Amino acid sequence: MKSPKLRLFSGMKPTGRIHIGNYFGALKQFVDLQDTHDTFIFIANLHALTTLPTKDQLLEDTNNLILDYLGAGLDPEKVTLFKQSDVPAHASMTWVFNNLVTVPYLMRAHAYKDAEAKGKELNAGTFDYPVLMASDILLYDTDVVPVGKDQKQHVEYARDIAEKFNHQYGEQFKLPKELILEDTGIIPGTDGQKMSKSYGNTIPLFATDEEITKAVMSIVTDSRERNEVKNPDELVLYQIHKYFNDSVELRNWYAEGLGYGDAKKQLIKDIITFVTPMRERREHFANNPKLVQDILIQGAYKANDIAMKKVFDVYEAVGLTS
Ligand code: AMP
Ligand code: TRP
């Protein structure tokens, strides 16, 4: 019987250490919503393949991401956790959808346009990225997809593809909605730009105290004297700090001219306090690889059950099986 809760589906690519932007922009929402939603969280390792990682790198990043999920607080008793590559239906569905989307439509995707603008050579996997992502979402009759703001267009693509399929072959897919926390739009990195694995401006979530200290010390400060900036929101330092400590006291300290050095010291303390319980939880799972493997196997069973049935229905609807 289908649960009366709304179904939530999301995930991240295993492409390097996750940072506090990933956590506050996406992962935290997965954790916060796991009690109220029928939650499926996966590791998008087929998507990671588009960046052509080495075999060892991909395996290592995949292993780390599942530990990050568990460390951040996803509870395997409540959430279906699985690897995309353990569910062949994702690739099968992508092939069906590929025939419903046109090349100009895919050329309008932000990710494609960015790569194009930078003159990067693009592989077909990257070009098709939004279609694979639509399959991920649509296979599970997903209601909501919590993601960071930069993924909004991808969820719109999933909705478009669902509508197109339903129109052409009859109702098979629910129309999913993105879930974006407006006030946690984009978390800035240490240089004030969007925090991103590819800009080298991150504060990793599961870092050592030394790494956290180094990253915080490198956060840009304003060229103005500290006491000339009255509004804390103008400071990159505060824009990051408020995620770890949203107290009025902290805001007032900043407003009253708290020095950059002291503010950084306080931020380091606040980050370490915040991540310590997560680190401990992550450590527990890292020391029990068999337990982690079992979680992924259970997840894959459950995901395959649902996804294979959907592929079967779709194959029937389009005339691939009778
Ligand atoms: P990525 O590492 O780019 O695959 O991102 C994984 C998830 O984290 C996506 O839902 C992104 O939207 C989100 N995300 C990545 N960077 C940031 C950021 N700086 N601020 C907010 N959300 C982010
Ligand atoms: N594209 C997402 C990102 O970069 C990862 C992803 C792949 C995803 N498939 C998904 C997220 C399905 C939500 C739902 O973060």
CSV table of C-alpha atoms and ligand atoms in Angstrom, one decimal:
chain,number,residue,atom,x,y,z
A,1,MET,CA,0.0,0.0,0.0
A,2,LYS,CA,1.3,3.4,-0.9
A,3,SER,CA,2.1,5.6,2.1
A,4,PRO,CA,-0.2,8.6,2.6
A,5,LYS,CA,2.9,10.8,3.0
A,6,LEU,CA,4.2,12.8,0.0
A,7,ARG,CA,7.0,11.1,-1.7
A,8,LEU,CA,10.3,12.9,-1.7
A,9,PHE,CA,13.1,12.1,-4.1
A,10,SER,CA,16.6,13.7,-4.3
A,11,GLY,CA,20.3,13.0,-4.3
A,12,MET,CA,23.7,14.3,-5.1
A,13,LYS,CA,26.6,13.4,-7.4
A,14,PRO,CA,29.6,11.7,-5.9
A,15,THR,CA,32.1,14.2,-7.3
A,16,GLY,CA,34.3,15.2,-4.4
A,17,ARG,CA,33.9,16.2,-0.8
A,18,ILE,CA,30.6,17.8,0.1
A,19,HIS,CA,30.7,21.3,1.5
A,20,ILE,CA,28.5,23.4,3.7
A,21,GLY,CA,26.8,24.8,0.6
A,22,ASN,CA,25.6,21.3,-0.3
A,23,TYR,CA,24.6,20.8,3.3
A,24,PHE,CA,22.5,23.9,3.8
A,25,GLY,CA,21.3,24.1,0.2
A,26,ALA,CA,20.2,20.5,-0.1
A,27,LEU,CA,21.2,17.8,2.4
A,28,LYS,CA,19.8,19.5,5.4
A,29,GLN,CA,16.4,19.5,3.8
A,30,PHE,CA,16.6,15.8,3.1
A,31,VAL,CA,17.3,15.3,6.8
A,32,ASP,CA,14.6,17.7,8.0
A,33,LEU,CA,11.9,16.2,5.8
A,34,GLN,CA,12.6,12.5,6.4
A,35,ASP,CA,10.1,12.2,9.2
A,36,THR,CA,7.2,13.8,7.3
A,37,HIS,CA,7.9,12.4,3.8
A,38,ASP,CA,8.2,9.1,2.2
A,39,THR,CA,11.9,9.7,1.4
A,40,PHE,CA,14.1,8.3,-1.3
A,41,ILE,CA,17.7,9.6,-1.5
A,42,PHE,CA,20.1,8.2,-4.0
A,43,ILE,CA,23.7,8.6,-5.1
A,44,ALA,CA,23.8,9.9,-8.6
A,45,ASN,CA,26.8,8.0,-9.8
A,46,LEU,CA,25.7,7.6,-13.4
A,47,HIS,CA,25.5,11.4,-13.4
A,48,ALA,CA,29.0,11.6,-11.9
A,49,LEU,CA,30.3,9.5,-14.8
A,50,THR,CA,29.7,12.5,-17.2
A,51,THR,CA,32.8,14.1,-15.6
A,52,LEU,CA,34.9,11.1,-16.5
A,53,PRO,CA,36.4,10.4,-13.1
A,54,THR,CA,38.9,7.6,-12.7
A,55,LYS,CA,37.6,4.3,-11.5
A,56,ASP,CA,39.2,4.7,-8.0
A,57,GLN,CA,38.0,8.3,-7.7
A,58,LEU,CA,34.4,7.4,-8.5
A,59,LEU,CA,34.5,4.4,-6.0
A,60,GLU,CA,36.0,6.6,-3.3
A,61,ASP,CA,33.6,9.5,-3.8
A,62,THR,CA,30.6,7.1,-3.8
A,63,ASN,CA,31.7,5.5,-0.6
A,64,ASN,CA,32.3,8.9,1.0
A,65,LEU,CA,28.9,10.3,-0.1
A,66,ILE,CA,26.9,7.5,1.5
A,67,LEU,CA,28.9,8.1,4.7
A,68,ASP,CA,28.2,11.8,4.4
A,69,TYR,CA,24.5,11.1,4.0
A,70,LEU,CA,24.4,8.9,7.1
A,71,GLY,CA,26.7,11.2,9.1
A,72,ALA,CA,24.5,14.2,8.3
A,73,GLY,CA,21.6,12.4,9.8
A,74,LEU,CA,19.7,10.5,7.2
A,75,ASP,CA,18.2,7.6,9.1
A,76,PRO,CA,18.2,4.3,7.1
A,77,GLU,CA,15.2,3.2,9.1
A,78,LYS,CA,13.2,6.0,7.6
A,79,VAL,CA,14.9,6.7,4.2
A,80,THR,CA,15.4,4.5,1.2
A,81,LEU,CA,19.1,5.0,0.4
A,82,PHE,CA,20.5,3.6,-2.8
A,83,LYS,CA,23.0,3.9,-5.6
A,84,GLN,CA,21.7,4.9,-9.1
A,85,SER,CA,23.8,2.3,-10.8
A,86,ASP,CA,22.1,-0.5,-8.7
A,87,VAL,CA,18.8,0.3,-10.4
A,88,PRO,CA,19.1,-0.3,-14.2
A,89,ALA,CA,15.6,1.3,-14.7
A,90,HIS,CA,17.1,4.8,-14.6
A,91,ALA,CA,19.1,4.2,-17.8
A,92,SER,CA,16.2,2.3,-19.5
A,93,MET,CA,13.7,5.1,-18.8
A,94,THR,CA,16.2,7.6,-20.1
A,95,TRP,CA,16.2,5.9,-23.5
A,96,VAL,CA,12.5,6.2,-23.8
A,97,PHE,CA,12.5,9.9,-22.7
A,98,ASN,CA,15.3,10.7,-25.1
A,99,ASN,CA,12.9,10.3,-28.0
A,100,LEU,CA,10.4,12.8,-26.5
A,101,VAL,CA,12.9,15.7,-26.2
A,102,THR,CA,14.4,17.6,-29.0
A,103,VAL,CA,18.0,18.7,-29.3
A,104,PRO,CA,17.1,22.5,-29.2
A,105,TYR,CA,15.2,21.9,-26.0
A,106,LEU,CA,18.2,20.3,-24.4
A,107,MET,CA,20.4,23.1,-25.7
A,108,ARG,CA,18.4,25.5,-23.6
A,109,ALA,CA,19.6,23.9,-20.3
A,110,HIS,CA,21.7,26.2,-18.2
A,111,ALA,CA,24.4,23.6,-17.7
A,112,TYR,CA,24.7,23.1,-21.4
A,113,LYS,CA,24.8,26.8,-22.2
A,114,ASP,CA,27.5,27.4,-19.5
A,115,ALA,CA,29.7,24.6,-21.0
A,116,GLU,CA,29.1,26.0,-24.5
A,117,ALA,CA,29.9,29.6,-23.4
A,118,LYS,CA,33.2,28.3,-21.8
A,119,GLY,CA,34.0,26.6,-25.1
A,120,LYS,CA,34.2,23.2,-23.3
A,121,GLU,CA,33.9,20.1,-25.4
A,122,LEU,CA,30.8,18.4,-24.2
A,123,ASN,CA,30.1,14.6,-24.1
A,124,ALA,CA,26.7,13.2,-25.0
A,125,GLY,CA,26.2,12.1,-21.4
A,126,THR,CA,26.5,15.7,-20.2
A,127,PHE,CA,24.1,16.9,-22.9
A,128,ASP,CA,21.6,14.3,-21.8
A,129,TYR,CA,22.1,15.0,-18.1
A,130,PRO,CA,18.6,16.5,-17.7
A,131,VAL,CA,16.9,13.5,-19.2
A,132,LEU,CA,18.6,11.1,-16.9
A,133,MET,CA,17.7,13.3,-14.0
A,134,ALA,CA,14.0,13.4,-15.2
A,135,SER,CA,14.1,9.6,-15.2
A,136,ASP,CA,15.4,9.5,-11.6
A,137,ILE,CA,12.6,11.7,-10.4
A,138,LEU,CA,9.7,10.3,-12.5
A,139,LEU,CA,10.4,6.6,-11.9
A,140,TYR,CA,9.2,6.9,-8.3
A,141,ASP,CA,6.0,8.9,-8.7
A,142,THR,CA,7.8,11.7,-6.9
A,143,ASP,CA,5.8,14.6,-5.3
A,144,VAL,CA,8.7,16.8,-4.2
A,145,VAL,CA,12.3,17.3,-5.0
A,146,PRO,CA,14.4,19.3,-2.5
A,147,VAL,CA,17.3,20.8,-4.3
A,148,GLY,CA,19.5,23.9,-4.3
A,149,LYS,CA,18.3,26.8,-6.5
A,150,ASP,CA,20.7,25.9,-9.4
A,151,GLN,CA,18.7,22.7,-9.9
A,152,LYS,CA,15.4,24.3,-10.4
A,153,GLN,CA,15.5,24.1,-14.2
A,154,HIS,CA,16.3,20.4,-14.0
A,155,VAL,CA,13.1,19.7,-12.1
A,156,GLU,CA,11.2,21.8,-14.6
A,157,TYR,CA,12.6,19.6,-17.3
A,158,ALA,CA,11.4,16.5,-15.5
A,159,ARG,CA,7.9,18.1,-15.3
A,160,ASP,CA,7.9,18.9,-19.0
A,161,ILE,CA,9.0,15.4,-19.9
A,162,ALA,CA,6.3,13.9,-17.7
A,163,GLU,CA,3.6,16.1,-19.3
A,164,LYS,CA,4.9,15.3,-22.8
A,165,PHE,CA,4.8,11.6,-22.1
A,166,ASN,CA,1.4,11.7,-20.5
A,167,HIS,CA,0.0,13.6,-23.4
A,168,GLN,CA,1.4,11.3,-26.0
A,169,TYR,CA,0.9,7.9,-24.4
A,170,GLY,CA,-1.6,8.4,-21.5
A,171,GLU,CA,-1.2,9.2,-17.9
A,172,GLN,CA,1.8,7.4,-16.4
A,173,PHE,CA,3.7,10.1,-14.5
A,174,LYS,CA,3.0,12.4,-11.6
A,175,LEU,CA,4.2,16.0,-12.1
A,176,PRO,CA,7.0,16.6,-9.5
A,177,LYS,CA,7.6,20.0,-7.8
A,178,GLU,CA,11.0,21.4,-6.7
A,179,LEU,CA,11.4,22.3,-3.1
A,180,ILE,CA,13.7,25.2,-2.6
A,181,LEU,CA,14.2,27.1,0.7
A,182,GLU,CA,14.1,30.7,-0.4
A,183,ASP,CA,16.3,32.0,2.4
A,184,THR,CA,19.0,29.3,1.8
A,185,GLY,CA,19.3,30.1,-1.9
A,186,ILE,CA,23.0,30.2,-2.6
A,187,ILE,CA,25.6,29.8,0.1
A,188,PRO,CA,28.7,31.9,-0.7
A,189,GLY,CA,32.2,30.4,-0.7
A,190,THR,CA,35.3,31.8,1.0
A,191,ASP,CA,35.8,34.2,-1.9
A,192,GLY,CA,32.3,35.5,-1.9
A,193,GLN,CA,31.2,33.7,-5.1
A,194,LYS,CA,28.8,30.8,-5.0
A,195,MET,CA,30.4,28.0,-2.9
A,196,SER,CA,31.3,25.3,-5.4
A,197,LYS,CA,33.5,22.2,-5.6
A,198,SER,CA,34.8,23.5,-8.9
A,199,TYR,CA,35.9,27.0,-7.6
A,200,GLY,CA,38.2,25.9,-4.8
A,201,ASN,CA,36.3,28.1,-2.4
A,202,THR,CA,34.6,25.6,-0.2
A,203,ILE,CA,34.4,24.8,3.5
A,204,PRO,CA,34.1,21.0,3.5
A,205,LEU,CA,31.4,19.7,5.8
A,206,PHE,CA,33.4,16.8,7.1
A,207,ALA,CA,36.7,18.5,7.6
A,208,THR,CA,39.3,18.3,10.4
A,209,ASP,CA,39.6,21.2,12.8
A,210,GLU,CA,42.7,22.3,11.0
A,211,GLU,CA,41.0,22.3,7.6
A,212,ILE,CA,38.0,24.3,9.0
A,213,THR,CA,40.4,26.8,10.5
A,214,LYS,CA,42.3,27.2,7.3
A,215,ALA,CA,39.1,27.6,5.2
A,216,VAL,CA,37.6,30.1,7.6
A,217,MET,CA,40.8,32.2,7.8
A,218,SER,CA,40.7,32.5,4.0
A,219,ILE,CA,37.2,34.0,3.9
A,220,VAL,CA,37.4,37.4,2.2
A,221,THR,CA,36.9,40.4,4.4
A,222,ASP,CA,35.6,43.7,3.3
A,223,SER,CA,38.1,46.4,2.1
A,224,ARG,CA,36.3,48.8,4.3
A,225,GLU,CA,37.2,49.0,8.0
A,226,ARG,CA,35.1,46.7,10.0
A,227,ASN,CA,33.2,49.4,11.8
A,228,GLU,CA,32.3,51.2,8.5
A,229,VAL,CA,30.1,48.2,7.6
A,230,LYS,CA,26.9,48.6,9.7
A,231,ASN,CA,24.8,45.9,8.1
A,232,PRO,CA,26.1,42.4,8.8
A,233,ASP,CA,24.4,41.0,5.7
A,234,GLU,CA,26.9,42.9,3.6
A,235,LEU,CA,29.8,40.7,5.0
A,236,VAL,CA,30.6,37.4,3.4
A,237,LEU,CA,31.7,36.3,6.8
A,238,TYR,CA,28.3,36.9,8.3
A,239,GLN,CA,26.5,35.5,5.3
A,240,ILE,CA,28.3,32.2,6.1
A,241,HIS,CA,28.3,32.5,9.9
A,242,LYS,CA,24.5,32.9,10.2
A,243,TYR,CA,24.0,29.4,9.0
A,244,PHE,CA,25.8,28.1,12.1
A,245,ASN,CA,24.5,30.7,14.5
A,246,ASP,CA,21.4,32.7,13.8
A,247,SER,CA,21.2,34.2,17.2
A,248,VAL,CA,20.3,37.9,17.7
A,249,GLU,CA,23.4,38.2,19.9
A,250,LEU,CA,25.7,37.2,17.0
A,251,ARG,CA,24.0,39.6,14.6
A,252,ASN,CA,24.2,42.4,17.2
A,253,TRP,CA,27.9,41.7,17.7
A,254,TYR,CA,28.5,42.0,14.0
A,255,ALA,CA,26.3,45.2,13.8
A,256,GLU,CA,28.3,46.7,16.7
A,257,GLY,CA,31.6,46.1,14.8
A,258,LEU,CA,32.9,42.7,16.0
A,259,GLY,CA,36.5,42.6,14.5
A,260,TYR,CA,37.2,40.2,11.5
A,261,GLY,CA,39.7,38.2,13.6
A,262,ASP,CA,37.4,37.7,16.5
A,263,ALA,CA,34.5,36.9,14.2
A,264,LYS,CA,36.5,34.3,12.4
A,265,LYS,CA,37.6,32.7,15.7
A,266,GLN,CA,33.9,32.5,16.7
A,267,LEU,CA,32.9,31.1,13.4
A,268,ILE,CA,35.5,28.3,13.6
A,269,LYS,CA,34.2,27.5,17.1
A,270,ASP,CA,30.6,27.5,15.9
A,271,ILE,CA,31.3,25.2,12.9
A,272,ILE,CA,33.2,22.7,15.0
A,273,THR,CA,30.4,22.6,17.6
A,274,PHE,CA,27.9,22.1,14.8
A,275,VAL,CA,29.7,19.3,12.9
A,276,THR,CA,31.1,17.3,15.9
A,277,PRO,CA,28.0,15.1,16.3
A,278,MET,CA,27.8,14.5,12.6
A,279,ARG,CA,31.5,13.5,12.5
A,280,GLU,CA,30.9,11.0,15.2
A,281,ARG,CA,27.9,9.5,13.4
A,282,ARG,CA,29.9,9.3,10.2
A,283,GLU,CA,32.8,7.6,12.0
A,284,HIS,CA,30.4,5.0,13.4
A,285,PHE,CA,29.3,4.0,9.9
A,286,ALA,CA,32.8,4.3,8.5
A,287,ASN,CA,33.8,1.7,11.0
A,288,ASN,CA,31.0,-0.6,10.0
A,289,PRO,CA,31.3,-1.1,6.2
A,290,LYS,CA,29.1,-4.2,6.3
A,291,LEU,CA,26.3,-2.2,7.8
A,292,VAL,CA,26.6,0.4,5.1
A,293,GLN,CA,26.6,-2.2,2.4
A,294,ASP,CA,23.4,-3.8,3.8
A,295,ILE,CA,21.7,-0.4,3.9
A,296,LEU,CA,22.5,0.1,0.2
A,297,ILE,CA,21.4,-3.4,-0.7
A,298,GLN,CA,18.0,-3.0,1.1
A,299,GLY,CA,17.6,0.4,-0.6
A,300,ALA,CA,18.3,-1.1,-4.0
A,301,TYR,CA,15.8,-3.8,-3.5
A,302,LYS,CA,13.1,-1.4,-2.6
A,303,ALA,CA,14.0,1.1,-5.4
A,304,ASN,CA,14.2,-1.6,-8.0
A,305,ASP,CA,10.8,-2.9,-7.1
A,306,ILE,CA,9.2,0.4,-7.7
A,307,ALA,CA,11.3,1.5,-10.7
A,308,MET,CA,11.0,-1.8,-12.6
A,309,LYS,CA,7.3,-1.8,-12.3
A,310,LYS,CA,7.2,1.7,-13.8
A,311,VAL,CA,9.5,0.7,-16.7
A,312,PHE,CA,7.2,-2.2,-17.3
A,313,ASP,CA,4.1,0.0,-17.4
A,314,VAL,CA,5.9,2.5,-19.7
A,315,TYR,CA,7.2,-0.2,-22.0
A,316,GLU,CA,3.6,-1.5,-22.3
A,317,ALA,CA,2.3,2.1,-22.9
A,318,VAL,CA,4.7,2.7,-25.7
A,319,GLY,CA,4.4,-0.7,-27.3
A,320,LEU,CA,7.8,-2.2,-26.4
A,321,THR,CA,6.0,-5.1,-24.5
A,322,SER,CA,2.5,-6.3,-24.8
B,1,AMP,P1,26.5,19.6,-6.6
B,1,AMP,O1,27.6,19.4,-5.6
B,1,AMP,O2,26.7,20.8,-7.4
B,1,AMP,O3,26.1,18.4,-7.3
B,1,AMP,O4,25.2,20.0,-5.7
B,1,AMP,C1,24.5,19.2,-4.8
B,1,AMP,C2,23.3,19.9,-4.2
B,1,AMP,O5,23.8,21.0,-3.4
B,1,AMP,C3,22.4,20.6,-5.3
B,1,AMP,O6,21.1,20.5,-4.8
B,1,AMP,C4,22.8,22.0,-5.3
B,1,AMP,O7,21.8,22.9,-5.7
B,1,AMP,C5,23.3,22.3,-3.9
B,1,AMP,N1,24.3,23.3,-3.8
B,1,AMP,C6,25.6,23.2,-4.3
B,1,AMP,N2,26.3,24.3,-4.0
B,1,AMP,C7,25.4,25.2,-3.3
B,1,AMP,C8,25.6,26.5,-2.7
B,1,AMP,N3,26.7,27.2,-2.8
B,1,AMP,N4,24.5,27.0,-2.1
B,1,AMP,C9,23.4,26.3,-2.0
B,1,AMP,N5,23.2,25.0,-2.5
B,1,AMP,C10,24.2,24.5,-3.2
B,2,TRP,N1,21.8,17.2,-10.7
B,2,TRP,C1,21.8,17.1,-9.2
B,2,TRP,C2,23.0,17.9,-8.7
B,2,TRP,O1,23.9,18.3,-9.4
B,2,TRP,C3,22.0,15.6,-8.8
B,2,TRP,C4,20.8,14.8,-9.2
B,2,TRP,C5,20.8,13.9,-10.2
B,2,TRP,C6,19.5,14.9,-8.7
B,2,TRP,N2,19.5,13.3,-10.3
B,2,TRP,C7,18.7,13.9,-9.4
B,2,TRP,C8,18.9,15.7,-7.7
B,2,TRP,C9,17.3,13.7,-9.1
B,2,TRP,C10,17.5,15.5,-7.4
B,2,TRP,C11,16.8,14.5,-8.1
B,2,TRP,O2,22.9,18.1,-7.5
